[in-house]
Coordinates of C-alpha atoms in Angstrom, one line a residue:
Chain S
X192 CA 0.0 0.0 0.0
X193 CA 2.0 3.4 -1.2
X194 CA 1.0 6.0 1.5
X195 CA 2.2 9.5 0.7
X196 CA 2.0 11.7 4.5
X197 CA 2.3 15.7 5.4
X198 CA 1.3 17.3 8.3
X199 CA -1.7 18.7 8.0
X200 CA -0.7 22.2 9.5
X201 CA -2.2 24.9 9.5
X202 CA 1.2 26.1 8.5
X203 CA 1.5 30.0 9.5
X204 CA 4.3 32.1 8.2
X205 CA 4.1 35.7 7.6
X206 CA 4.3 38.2 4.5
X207 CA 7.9 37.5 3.1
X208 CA 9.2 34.2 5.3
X209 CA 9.8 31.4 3.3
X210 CA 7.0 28.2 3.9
X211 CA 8.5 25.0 4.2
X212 CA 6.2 22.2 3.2
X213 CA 7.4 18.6 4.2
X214 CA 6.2 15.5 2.4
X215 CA 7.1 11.9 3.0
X216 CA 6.5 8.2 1.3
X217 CA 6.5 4.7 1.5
X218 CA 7.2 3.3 -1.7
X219 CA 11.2 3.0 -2.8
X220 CA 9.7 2.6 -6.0
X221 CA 8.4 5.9 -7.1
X222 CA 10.0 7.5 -9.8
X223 CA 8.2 11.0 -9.5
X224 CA 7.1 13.3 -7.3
X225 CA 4.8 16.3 -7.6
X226 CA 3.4 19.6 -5.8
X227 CA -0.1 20.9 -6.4
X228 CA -2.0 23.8 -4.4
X229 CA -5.3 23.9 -3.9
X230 CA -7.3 26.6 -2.9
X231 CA -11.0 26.5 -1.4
X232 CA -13.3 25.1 -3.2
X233 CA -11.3 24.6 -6.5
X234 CA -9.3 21.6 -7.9
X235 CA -5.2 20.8 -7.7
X236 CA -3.2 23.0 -9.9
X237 CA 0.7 21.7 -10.4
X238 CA 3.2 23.7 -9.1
X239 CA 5.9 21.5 -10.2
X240 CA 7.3 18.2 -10.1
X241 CA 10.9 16.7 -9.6
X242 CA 12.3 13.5 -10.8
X243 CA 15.8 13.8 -9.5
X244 CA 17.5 13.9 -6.3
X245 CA 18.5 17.4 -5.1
X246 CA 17.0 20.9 -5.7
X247 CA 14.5 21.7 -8.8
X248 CA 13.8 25.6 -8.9
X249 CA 10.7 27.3 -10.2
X250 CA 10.4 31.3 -9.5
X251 CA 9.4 31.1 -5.7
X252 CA 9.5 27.7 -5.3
X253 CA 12.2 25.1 -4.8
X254 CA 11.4 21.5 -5.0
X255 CA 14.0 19.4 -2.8
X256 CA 13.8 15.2 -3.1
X257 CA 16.1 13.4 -0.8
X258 CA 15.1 9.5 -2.6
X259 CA 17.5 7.9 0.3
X260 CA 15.4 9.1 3.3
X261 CA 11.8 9.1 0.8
X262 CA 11.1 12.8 1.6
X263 CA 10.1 15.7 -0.8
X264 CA 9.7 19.1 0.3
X265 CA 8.8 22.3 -1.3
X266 CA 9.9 25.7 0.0
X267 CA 8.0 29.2 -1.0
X268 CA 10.0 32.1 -0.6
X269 CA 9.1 35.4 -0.1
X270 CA 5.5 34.1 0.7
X271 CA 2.4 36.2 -0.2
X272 CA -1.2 36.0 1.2
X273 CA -2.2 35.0 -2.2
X274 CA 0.2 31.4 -1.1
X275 CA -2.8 31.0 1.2
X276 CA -3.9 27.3 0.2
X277 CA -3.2 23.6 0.5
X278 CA -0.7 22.0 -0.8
X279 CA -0.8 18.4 -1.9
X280 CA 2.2 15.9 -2.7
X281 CA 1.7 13.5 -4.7
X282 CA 4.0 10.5 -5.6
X283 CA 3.8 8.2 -9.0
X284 CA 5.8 4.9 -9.4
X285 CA 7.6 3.7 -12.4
X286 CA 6.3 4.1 -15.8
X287 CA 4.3 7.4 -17.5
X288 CA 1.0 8.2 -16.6
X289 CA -0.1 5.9 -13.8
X290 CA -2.2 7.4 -11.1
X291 CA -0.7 9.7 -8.7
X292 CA -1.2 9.1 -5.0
X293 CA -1.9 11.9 -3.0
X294 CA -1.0 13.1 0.6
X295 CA -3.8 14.7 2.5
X296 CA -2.6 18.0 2.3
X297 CA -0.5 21.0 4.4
X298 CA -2.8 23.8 5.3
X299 CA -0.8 27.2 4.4
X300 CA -1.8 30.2 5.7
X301 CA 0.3 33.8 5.1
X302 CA -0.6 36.4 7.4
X303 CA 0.0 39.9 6.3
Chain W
X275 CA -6.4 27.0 -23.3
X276 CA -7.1 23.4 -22.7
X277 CA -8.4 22.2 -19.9
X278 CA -10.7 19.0 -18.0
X279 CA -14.0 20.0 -18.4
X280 CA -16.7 18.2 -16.1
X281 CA -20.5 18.1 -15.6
X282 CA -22.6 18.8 -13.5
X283 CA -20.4 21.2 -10.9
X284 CA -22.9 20.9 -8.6
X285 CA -25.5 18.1 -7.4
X286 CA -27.7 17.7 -4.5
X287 CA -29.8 14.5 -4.9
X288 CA -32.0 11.8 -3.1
X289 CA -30.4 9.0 -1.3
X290 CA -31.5 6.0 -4.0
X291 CA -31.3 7.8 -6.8
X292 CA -28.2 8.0 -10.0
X293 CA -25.6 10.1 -10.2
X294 CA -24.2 10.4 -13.6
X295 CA -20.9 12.5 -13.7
X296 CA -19.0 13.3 -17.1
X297 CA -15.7 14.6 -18.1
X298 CA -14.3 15.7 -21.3
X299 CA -10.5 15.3 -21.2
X300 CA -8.1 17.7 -22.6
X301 CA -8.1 17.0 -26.4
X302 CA -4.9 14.5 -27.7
X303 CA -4.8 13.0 -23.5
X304 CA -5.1 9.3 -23.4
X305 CA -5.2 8.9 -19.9
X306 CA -8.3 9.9 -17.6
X307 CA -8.4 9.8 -13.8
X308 CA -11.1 9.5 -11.8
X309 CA -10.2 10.8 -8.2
X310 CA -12.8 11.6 -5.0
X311 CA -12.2 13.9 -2.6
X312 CA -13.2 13.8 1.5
X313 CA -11.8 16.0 4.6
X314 CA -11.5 12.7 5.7
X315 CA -9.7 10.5 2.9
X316 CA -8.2 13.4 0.8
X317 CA -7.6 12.7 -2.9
X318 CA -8.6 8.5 -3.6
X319 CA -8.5 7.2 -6.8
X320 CA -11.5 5.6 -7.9
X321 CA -10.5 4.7 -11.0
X322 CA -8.6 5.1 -15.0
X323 CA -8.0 4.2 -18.3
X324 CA -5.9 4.5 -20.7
X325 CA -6.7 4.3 -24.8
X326 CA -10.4 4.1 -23.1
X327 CA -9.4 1.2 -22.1
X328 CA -10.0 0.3 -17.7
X329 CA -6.7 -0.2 -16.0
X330 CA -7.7 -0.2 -12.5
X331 CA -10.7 0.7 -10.5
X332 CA -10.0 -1.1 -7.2
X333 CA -11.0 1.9 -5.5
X334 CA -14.9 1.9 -6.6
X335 CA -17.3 0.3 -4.6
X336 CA -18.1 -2.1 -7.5
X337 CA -21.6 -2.6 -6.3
X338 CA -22.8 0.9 -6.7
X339 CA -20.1 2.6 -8.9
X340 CA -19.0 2.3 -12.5
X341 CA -16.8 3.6 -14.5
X342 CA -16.8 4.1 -18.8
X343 CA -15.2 5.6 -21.6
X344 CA -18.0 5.4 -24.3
X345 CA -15.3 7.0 -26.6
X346 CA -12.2 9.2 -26.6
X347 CA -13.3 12.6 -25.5
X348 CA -15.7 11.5 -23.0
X349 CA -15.8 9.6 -19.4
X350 CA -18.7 8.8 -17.2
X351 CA -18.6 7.9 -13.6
X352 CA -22.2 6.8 -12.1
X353 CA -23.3 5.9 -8.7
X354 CA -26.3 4.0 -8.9
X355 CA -28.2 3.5 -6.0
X356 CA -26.3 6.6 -4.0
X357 CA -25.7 6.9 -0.8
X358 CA -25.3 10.0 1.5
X359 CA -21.9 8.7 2.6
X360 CA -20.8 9.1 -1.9
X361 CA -21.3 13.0 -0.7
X362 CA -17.7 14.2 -1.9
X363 CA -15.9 16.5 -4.6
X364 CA -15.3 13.6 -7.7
X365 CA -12.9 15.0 -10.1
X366 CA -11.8 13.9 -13.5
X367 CA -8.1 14.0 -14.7
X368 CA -6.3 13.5 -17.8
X369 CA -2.9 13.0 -18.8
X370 CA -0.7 11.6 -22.2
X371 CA 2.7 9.9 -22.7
X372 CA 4.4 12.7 -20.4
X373 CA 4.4 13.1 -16.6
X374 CA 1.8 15.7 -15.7
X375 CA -2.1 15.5 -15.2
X376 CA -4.2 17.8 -14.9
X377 CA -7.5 18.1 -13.6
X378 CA -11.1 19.3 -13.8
X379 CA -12.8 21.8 -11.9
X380 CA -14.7 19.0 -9.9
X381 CA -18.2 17.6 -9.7
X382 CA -19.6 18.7 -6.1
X383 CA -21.6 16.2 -4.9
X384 CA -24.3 16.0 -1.8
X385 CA -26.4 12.9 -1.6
X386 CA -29.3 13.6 1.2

């Protein structure tokens, strides 16, 4: 059974900090790993996704994967109110376009 | 811009009665998801196929749930008879040969 885990937070950081959203999994298998937010009441959106161990970076956000220790993080820097959402992490094992499984989420709330 | 679209966005219906859900993938995907969504459970995959084709739907009550792909550019889910515990967010998803899916706005679903 592949179990993807993150605290469910609320995270609070304020105006500017950088957020630091942790993610772990069972599976030594998977190949790929993914970020999407969510805000209320609307669907996952990708962020980004990182196949490789080390940093991936996208504008604000910096994708880490650590495949030894099965841990993904994503850090938001210079976080804005508009960051306000959850995040999910989800984890896909070998091969393209299998399902993803999905953590439950990481409330994240900026204050201003 | 392409996107997962999915009908209806909102349903309120009877326990005992069907619930027909549809998606329309993202033109040229051959991949489509079909995820639920609780506080509880977070994302669960229900089901997928790929070249309309089912791969897996070990996550459907088999009972009361079924899953088809009548043809390439559309995907039904129905719950037939419903239950007020089915009361969830169902979303669609679609994906090709590369790494990313994306999904639909959602299907919000209350079963009373």
């Amino acid at each position: 059974q592949k179990e993807v885990e993150q605290n469910s937070g609320p995270l609070s950081v304020p105006e500017g900090a950088i957020a630091s959203l942790n993610c772990t999994y069972s599976d030594r298998g998977s190949q790929s790993f993914f970020w999407y937010r969510q805000y209320s009441g609307k669907s996952p959106e990708l962020i980004m996704f990182i196949y490789s161990n080390g940093d991936k970076e996208d504008g604000r956000f910096t994708a880490q994967l650590n495949k030894a220790s099965q841990y993904v993080s994503l850090l938001i820097r210079d976080s804005q109110p508009s960051d306000s959402a959850t995040y999910l992490c989800a984890v896909r094992g070998p091969g393209g376009n299998t399902p993803l499984v999905f953590g439950k989420g990481t409330r994240l709330s900026v204050i201003a | 811009d392409a996107r997962v679209t999915q009908t209806p966005r909102h349903k309120v219906t009877e326990m005992g009665q069907e619930v027909t859900m549809r998606c329309q993938p993202i033109l040229g995907h051959n991949t489509v998801f079909w995820y639920r969504q609780t506080m509880m459970q977070g994302l669960e995959l229900l089901a997928y196929f790929r070249n309309r084709a089912p791969l897996d739907d070990s996550g459907m009550p088999k009972d009361r749930f079924s899953a088809e792909m009548p043809d390439a550019t559309l995907a039904t889910l129905k719950i037939q008879p419903s239950e007020p515990r089915d009361s969830a967010v169902y979303f669609c998803a679609s994906g090709s040969s590369g790494n990313t899916i994306y999904f639909g706005e959602g299907s919000w679903l209350t079963v009373v």
